[in-house]
Coordinates of C-alpha atoms in Angstrom, one line a residue:
Chain A
M1 CA 108.7 131.7 129.3
A2 CA 106.8 132.9 126.6
K3 CA 105.6 132.1 123.0
H4 CA 108.1 133.7 119.5
K5 CA 107.4 134.3 115.8
G6 CA 110.2 132.9 113.3
R7 CA 110.7 133.7 110.4
G8 CA 112.7 131.4 107.8
I9 CA 113.4 130.6 104.1
A10 CA 114.7 127.8 102.3
T11 CA 115.7 127.3 98.4
I12 CA 115.7 124.2 96.6
E13 CA 116.6 122.6 93.2
Y14 CA 114.7 119.9 91.8
P15 CA 115.8 117.5 89.0
T16 CA 113.0 116.3 87.0
G17 CA 113.1 112.0 85.6
M18 CA 116.2 109.3 85.2
N19 CA 119.1 109.8 83.6
Q20 CA 121.3 107.3 82.0
N21 CA 118.3 106.1 79.4
G22 CA 117.1 105.1 82.4
D23 CA 113.1 106.9 82.4
P24 CA 111.6 106.4 78.3
S25 CA 108.0 107.3 77.5
Q26 CA 106.0 106.3 74.8
A27 CA 102.8 107.6 72.9
W28 CA 101.0 106.7 70.1
V29 CA 98.3 108.9 68.4
K30 CA 95.5 108.4 65.8
L31 CA 92.7 110.2 64.7
K32 CA 89.4 109.0 64.6
P33 CA 87.5 109.2 59.9
D34 CA 85.1 111.8 61.9
G35 CA 88.7 114.2 63.6
R36 CA 88.1 113.2 67.1
V37 CA 91.7 111.5 68.5
D38 CA 92.8 109.0 70.5
V39 CA 96.0 109.0 72.5
F40 CA 97.4 105.9 73.9
A41 CA 100.0 106.1 76.4
G42 CA 101.5 104.5 79.8
T43 CA 101.9 107.7 82.3
V44 CA 99.7 106.4 85.3
D45 CA 97.7 109.2 86.7
I46 CA 97.8 108.6 90.8
G47 CA 96.0 111.9 91.2
Q48 CA 98.2 114.4 90.0
G49 CA 96.3 115.3 87.0
S50 CA 98.1 114.0 84.2
R51 CA 96.0 112.7 82.2
T52 CA 94.1 116.2 81.8
V53 CA 97.6 117.8 81.3
H54 CA 98.6 115.3 78.8
T55 CA 95.3 115.7 76.4
Q56 CA 95.6 119.5 77.1
I57 CA 99.3 119.2 75.4
V58 CA 97.7 116.7 72.8
A59 CA 94.7 119.8 72.0
D60 CA 96.5 122.4 71.5
T61 CA 99.4 120.2 69.3
L62 CA 97.1 119.2 67.3
G63 CA 94.7 122.4 66.7
V64 CA 91.6 120.7 67.8
P65 CA 89.7 121.3 71.0
Y66 CA 90.2 119.4 73.8
D67 CA 86.8 117.4 74.5
W68 CA 88.0 116.2 70.9
V69 CA 90.7 114.4 72.8
T70 CA 90.4 110.2 74.4
M71 CA 93.2 109.6 76.9
D72 CA 93.9 106.1 77.0
N73 CA 96.1 105.3 79.6
T74 CA 95.0 102.4 81.2
N75 CA 95.5 98.6 78.9
T76 CA 99.5 97.7 79.8
D77 CA 98.8 95.8 76.4
S78 CA 97.1 98.3 73.9
S79 CA 99.4 101.6 75.9
P80 CA 103.2 102.1 74.4
V81 CA 105.9 102.3 77.0
C82 CA 105.9 104.5 80.2
T83 CA 108.7 103.7 83.2
G84 CA 106.2 105.1 85.6
S85 CA 104.4 107.9 87.3
F86 CA 107.5 109.1 88.8
A87 CA 110.6 111.1 89.9
S88 CA 108.5 113.8 88.7
R89 CA 108.9 113.1 85.4
G90 CA 104.5 113.1 84.3
T91 CA 104.3 116.5 81.8
F92 CA 108.2 116.7 80.8
I93 CA 108.5 113.2 79.7
G94 CA 105.7 111.8 79.4
G95 CA 104.5 115.2 78.3
N96 CA 107.1 115.1 75.8
A97 CA 106.2 111.6 74.7
V98 CA 102.0 113.3 74.1
R99 CA 103.2 116.1 72.3
F100 CA 105.4 114.2 70.0
A101 CA 103.8 112.1 68.5
A102 CA 101.2 115.1 67.9
E103 CA 103.5 116.5 66.3
K104 CA 103.9 113.2 63.8
A105 CA 99.8 113.8 63.9
R106 CA 99.7 117.3 62.5
E107 CA 102.4 116.5 60.0
R108 CA 99.7 114.2 58.4
V109 CA 97.0 116.4 58.5
L110 CA 98.9 118.8 57.4
D111 CA 99.9 116.3 54.3
I112 CA 96.2 115.4 53.8
A113 CA 94.7 119.0 54.5
S114 CA 97.9 119.8 51.8
K115 CA 96.1 117.6 48.9
E116 CA 92.9 118.8 49.6
L117 CA 93.0 122.2 49.2
E118 CA 96.1 122.1 46.5
I119 CA 98.1 124.2 48.5
D120 CA 101.3 123.6 50.0
P121 CA 101.2 122.0 53.6
A122 CA 104.1 125.6 54.6
D123 CA 101.6 127.3 54.0
L124 CA 99.2 126.2 55.9
E125 CA 98.1 126.6 59.5
I126 CA 96.2 124.5 62.3
A127 CA 93.5 126.4 64.9
D128 CA 90.2 125.6 66.4
G129 CA 89.8 122.5 65.3
E130 CA 90.0 123.9 61.1
V131 CA 93.7 124.1 58.6
V132 CA 93.5 127.2 57.5
A133 CA 95.6 128.6 54.0
K134 CA 97.8 131.4 56.0
G135 CA 97.1 134.8 54.9
A136 CA 93.7 133.8 53.4
P137 CA 91.7 132.5 56.3
D138 CA 88.2 131.8 53.7
R139 CA 90.9 128.7 52.0
K140 CA 90.8 126.4 55.0
I141 CA 89.0 122.3 55.9
S142 CA 87.9 121.5 58.7
I143 CA 89.7 118.3 60.9
S144 CA 87.1 116.1 60.5
D145 CA 87.0 116.7 56.9
V146 CA 90.9 116.3 57.1
A147 CA 90.3 112.8 58.6
A148 CA 87.4 111.6 56.5
A149 CA 89.1 112.9 53.3
A150 CA 92.5 110.2 54.8
T151 CA 90.1 107.5 55.8
W152 CA 87.8 107.2 52.5
V153 CA 90.0 109.1 49.7
H154 CA 93.9 108.6 50.5
G155 CA 93.0 105.6 52.2
E156 CA 95.4 106.4 55.1
L157 CA 94.9 106.3 59.5
I158 CA 96.6 109.5 60.1
T159 CA 98.7 108.8 62.9
G160 CA 102.0 109.3 65.1
T161 CA 104.1 108.2 67.5
G162 CA 106.3 109.6 70.1
A163 CA 109.0 109.1 72.3
A164 CA 110.9 110.8 75.7
F165 CA 114.1 109.6 76.2
K166 CA 117.2 110.8 77.8
P167 CA 120.4 109.4 76.4
F168 CA 123.6 107.4 77.7
A169 CA 126.7 110.3 78.0
A170 CA 129.0 110.1 77.5
V171 CA 131.6 109.8 79.9
D172 CA 135.2 111.1 80.2
D173 CA 137.3 108.1 80.8
D174 CA 139.9 110.2 82.8
T175 CA 138.0 113.2 84.0
G176 CA 134.5 112.0 84.4
A177 CA 133.4 114.9 82.6
V178 CA 130.0 114.8 80.6
E179 CA 128.8 117.2 78.0
I180 CA 124.8 117.1 78.5
E181 CA 122.7 117.4 81.9
P182 CA 121.7 114.6 84.1
H183 CA 118.7 116.0 84.5
S184 CA 116.1 116.3 81.7
A185 CA 115.2 120.0 83.9
I186 CA 115.3 121.5 87.2
S187 CA 113.0 123.1 88.8
Y188 CA 113.7 125.8 91.7
A189 CA 111.6 126.9 94.6
A190 CA 111.9 128.8 97.8
C191 CA 109.7 128.5 100.8
V192 CA 108.9 131.1 103.4
A193 CA 108.0 129.7 106.9
E194 CA 106.6 132.2 109.5
V195 CA 106.6 130.3 112.8
E196 CA 105.6 129.9 117.1
V197 CA 107.3 128.4 119.1
D198 CA 106.7 127.9 123.0
D199 CA 109.6 127.7 124.7
E200 CA 107.9 126.3 127.3
T201 CA 106.6 123.1 125.9
G202 CA 109.0 123.1 122.6
E203 CA 105.8 122.7 120.0
V204 CA 105.8 124.6 117.4
T205 CA 102.7 125.7 115.3
V206 CA 103.8 127.1 111.8
E207 CA 101.0 129.7 111.1
K208 CA 102.1 130.3 107.3
L209 CA 103.7 129.1 104.4
V210 CA 104.9 131.5 101.5
Q211 CA 105.9 129.2 98.3
V212 CA 107.1 130.3 95.2
Y213 CA 107.8 127.5 92.4
D214 CA 109.3 128.0 88.4
V215 CA 107.6 125.1 87.4
G216 CA 109.0 126.4 83.7
R217 CA 104.9 126.8 82.2
A218 CA 102.5 125.9 84.3
I219 CA 99.7 123.6 81.6
N220 CA 97.8 124.1 84.4
P221 CA 98.0 126.1 87.0
M222 CA 95.0 124.7 88.8
L223 CA 97.0 121.3 89.0
V224 CA 99.9 122.8 89.2
E225 CA 98.9 125.2 92.6
G226 CA 96.6 121.4 93.9
Q227 CA 100.0 119.9 94.0
I228 CA 101.8 122.7 96.5
D229 CA 99.1 122.8 99.1
G230 CA 99.6 119.0 98.9
G231 CA 103.0 119.1 99.2
A232 CA 103.1 121.6 101.8
M233 CA 100.9 119.4 103.6
M234 CA 103.7 116.1 103.2
G235 CA 106.6 118.9 104.1
L236 CA 104.4 120.0 107.1
G237 CA 104.6 116.4 108.3
L238 CA 108.2 115.7 107.8
G239 CA 108.9 119.1 108.9
L240 CA 107.6 118.8 112.4
L241 CA 105.7 115.5 113.1
E242 CA 106.2 112.8 111.2
A243 CA 108.6 109.7 112.0
A244 CA 108.1 105.9 111.6
Y245 CA 111.2 105.6 114.1
P246 CA 111.2 108.9 116.5
Y247 CA 114.5 106.8 118.2
Y248 CA 116.1 104.6 115.2
P249 CA 117.8 102.4 115.5
S250 CA 116.2 101.2 118.3
V251 CA 112.3 100.1 117.8
D252 CA 111.3 102.1 121.0
H253 CA 108.2 104.0 120.9
R254 CA 107.5 103.1 117.3
G255 CA 104.4 103.4 116.7
G256 CA 102.2 99.8 116.6
E257 CA 99.5 101.1 114.0
F258 CA 98.6 103.5 111.3
G259 CA 96.8 105.5 113.7
S260 CA 99.7 106.2 115.6
Y261 CA 101.5 107.6 112.8
L262 CA 101.8 111.1 113.4
M263 CA 100.7 112.8 110.7
P264 CA 98.8 116.6 109.7
S265 CA 95.5 117.3 109.4
L266 CA 93.2 119.9 107.9
E267 CA 93.4 121.0 111.1
D268 CA 96.8 121.8 111.0
L269 CA 96.8 123.2 107.2
P270 CA 98.7 126.7 107.8
E271 CA 97.9 129.2 105.1
L272 CA 98.9 129.1 102.2
D273 CA 100.4 131.8 100.0
N274 CA 101.9 129.9 96.6
V275 CA 103.4 132.1 94.1
I276 CA 104.6 130.5 89.7
I277 CA 107.3 131.7 88.6
E278 CA 107.3 130.4 84.9
N279 CA 110.5 130.7 83.1
P280 CA 110.4 127.8 80.6
S281 CA 112.6 125.3 79.5
V282 CA 113.6 124.4 76.7
D283 CA 112.8 122.0 76.7
G284 CA 109.8 120.4 77.8
P285 CA 106.3 120.3 76.6
F286 CA 105.5 123.7 76.5
G287 CA 108.3 124.8 78.2
A288 CA 107.1 122.9 81.3
K289 CA 109.9 121.4 83.6
A290 CA 108.1 119.7 87.0
I291 CA 106.4 120.2 90.1
G292 CA 105.3 116.6 91.7
E293 CA 107.9 115.2 94.6
M294 CA 109.4 118.4 94.9
A295 CA 106.4 120.1 96.3
N296 CA 107.4 118.9 99.7
N297 CA 110.6 119.3 99.9
A298 CA 111.2 123.1 101.1
Q299 CA 109.3 123.0 104.1
P300 CA 111.7 121.4 107.0
P301 CA 114.7 123.2 106.3
A302 CA 112.5 126.6 106.2
I303 CA 111.3 126.2 109.4
C304 CA 113.5 124.6 110.6
S305 CA 115.2 127.5 109.8
A306 CA 112.0 129.7 111.2
I307 CA 112.7 128.1 113.7
H308 CA 115.9 129.1 115.1
D309 CA 114.4 133.1 114.3
A310 CA 112.0 132.8 116.6
I311 CA 113.7 131.5 120.3
G312 CA 117.7 131.4 117.9
V313 CA 118.9 127.7 118.2
W314 CA 118.8 125.1 115.8
V315 CA 117.3 122.2 115.2
T316 CA 119.4 119.3 113.8
E317 CA 117.0 116.2 113.0
C318 CA 113.5 116.3 111.2
P319 CA 110.6 116.5 112.8
A320 CA 111.1 119.6 115.1
T321 CA 109.0 117.6 118.0
P322 CA 108.8 119.5 121.2
E323 CA 111.5 117.3 122.6
R324 CA 113.6 118.2 119.7
V325 CA 113.3 121.7 120.4
L326 CA 113.4 122.2 124.5
R327 CA 116.8 119.9 123.9
A328 CA 118.1 122.2 121.4
L329 CA 117.3 125.6 123.9
A330 CA 118.9 123.5 126.7
E331 CA 122.0 122.4 124.6
K332 CA 122.5 126.2 122.7
A333 CA 123.3 124.3 119.7
E334 CA 125.3 127.0 117.4
P335 CA 126.9 125.3 114.4
R336 CA 129.5 127.1 112.7
R337 CA 131.0 127.3 108.7
D338 CA 133.7 126.1 107.2
G339 CA 132.9 127.1 103.2
K340 CA 130.2 124.2 101.8
R341 CA 130.2 122.1 105.3
V342 CA 127.7 123.5 108.8
I343 CA 129.1 122.0 111.6
F344 CA 127.8 121.4 114.9
D345 CA 130.7 121.0 117.6
E346 CA 128.2 119.3 120.6
P347 CA 127.9 115.4 119.8
I348 CA 124.2 115.7 118.5
S349 CA 122.5 113.3 116.8
I350 CA 123.1 114.4 113.0
R351 CA 122.7 111.0 111.5
G352 CA 124.8 110.1 108.3
V353 CA 121.8 109.2 106.4
S354 CA 123.6 110.3 103.2
S355 CA 126.3 111.5 102.1
S356 CA 126.3 115.2 102.6
A357 CA 125.6 114.8 106.2
G358 CA 127.7 112.5 108.8
K359 CA 129.8 112.9 111.5
D360 CA 133.4 114.3 110.6
A361 CA 136.5 112.1 112.7
E362 CA 136.4 114.3 115.9
G363 CA 132.8 113.3 115.9
H364 CA 131.8 116.5 115.0
G365 CA 128.1 116.6 113.5
F366 CA 127.5 118.2 109.5
M367 CA 126.3 119.0 106.9
L368 CA 127.0 120.0 102.8
V369 CA 124.8 122.8 102.0
E370 CA 124.6 124.7 99.0
E371 CA 126.7 128.1 98.8
Chain J
M1 CA 131.2 121.1 81.0
V2 CA 127.1 120.8 82.2
Q3 CA 125.5 123.8 82.9
L4 CA 122.5 124.8 83.6
K5 CA 119.6 126.8 81.1
D6 CA 117.5 128.0 82.4
P7 CA 118.7 128.4 86.2
S8 CA 115.8 130.3 89.2
T9 CA 117.0 130.3 91.7
V10 CA 117.3 133.6 92.5
A11 CA 114.2 134.8 90.4
V12 CA 112.3 132.3 93.6
M13 CA 114.7 134.1 96.6
L14 CA 113.5 137.6 95.2
A15 CA 109.4 137.0 95.4
A16 CA 109.1 134.8 98.1
A17 CA 111.1 138.3 99.7
E18 CA 109.2 140.4 97.9
R19 CA 105.7 138.0 98.8
V20 CA 106.4 138.0 102.6
G21 CA 107.2 142.4 102.2
H22 CA 111.2 141.4 103.7
E23 CA 112.9 144.5 101.9
L24 CA 116.4 142.2 100.6
P25 CA 119.6 144.8 101.1
A26 CA 121.4 146.4 97.6
D27 CA 123.1 143.5 96.2
L28 CA 120.8 140.7 96.8
R29 CA 118.4 143.4 94.6
A30 CA 120.8 143.3 92.6
M31 CA 121.5 139.8 91.9
T32 CA 120.8 138.0 88.4
N33 CA 121.0 134.1 87.4
E34 CA 124.4 134.6 85.7
P35 CA 127.4 133.0 86.0
R36 CA 129.3 134.7 89.6
S37 CA 132.3 136.4 88.9
G38 CA 135.2 137.9 90.8
D39 CA 134.3 139.0 94.4
L40 CA 131.1 137.4 94.2
L41 CA 132.4 133.8 94.1
P42 CA 132.8 132.2 97.2
D43 CA 136.1 130.2 97.3
H44 CA 135.2 127.1 97.7
L45 CA 134.0 127.5 93.6
K46 CA 136.4 129.5 92.7
A47 CA 139.4 126.3 91.8
S48 CA 136.8 124.8 89.7
V49 CA 136.1 127.7 87.5
A50 CA 139.4 129.0 86.5
T51 CA 139.7 124.9 85.3
D52 CA 136.1 125.3 83.4
G53 CA 136.3 128.4 81.7
G54 CA 134.1 130.2 83.9
E55 CA 131.0 128.3 84.3
D56 CA 129.8 126.0 86.6

């Protein structure tokens, strides 16, 4: 009996938002007479940091300092429609809504400034809270003065609205083909897990997770990394511990209280090495795609792959509990591959929880995998 | 035909391998995000590629 080291990798792709016009987000931006900016949007910040990111997007789009922008997402009576914080859509779709609104407000800022400076709007640019003539930096007006002029001279409220919306895809009746992407963006990630497996107790210890995420553009890298760290803990739980019904559909050994539900604590946190790759989305706000839900998907398969590297057997159902590891060792379960199918000849407990897994006519378990 | 505009599966995998100090074989290091063709094309994709003009 011994402890064995192993390393495994998993790669994933993860879509952003819903499709078929399922999840619009809208926003409204207005300037106060002193140039400070109010943003009304409905995206709920449940800790992911969308208030901060949306504020950054508006500030950078308008060309004003971050602390000039007040983000109000607190009132469903006054906020425009947002279908919610789900599907990893907060930055891409909610962020696009505030970006579009800020772009329209920016156009009005430039137009008012054009009248004040008597310069064509196309020859103006905005930076650090000032509208400046291109090539003539001494010809300028502050956005505060532009907002004041709009209010007291031109009788205008500088404002803009924006709506991010994924339209219906036209479906060919004969072939089922569509001509637009089903999702707003797709993020990509790879996770390498390094584990130690005790072949006597079946216990798996994840020692390190190397996680590489392409998020398009990390508008706020600290928040992105925070989600990667949080996702690692969730993925660790899914990979090793969490099972509400360990013998589903039997309710035997179901936890009777929250305290009996196993999930990782900081004591279980492995060494984390996070890498952010920026491959900008052409449609995302400042190139952003998404992080969100994808952050807890790659760890379980990477852990199972690492277990195989360590002890030579596949644990085919998560979480990889000591019981399952020992059972796999006893059965020496070895899958074989047939195209996109990974087939397990043994009558093992692959449960058909989705269209990508189940049992074939001969009772063999299979999983569909991407090539 | 739906085609992803900014795939990066290869990029994240190469970065992960580099990060852990695992030297991939030359053919894997030479991978790109361009659509595969010829010998690099998996059997199960050959029929669909022939149908839709060579991109997935």
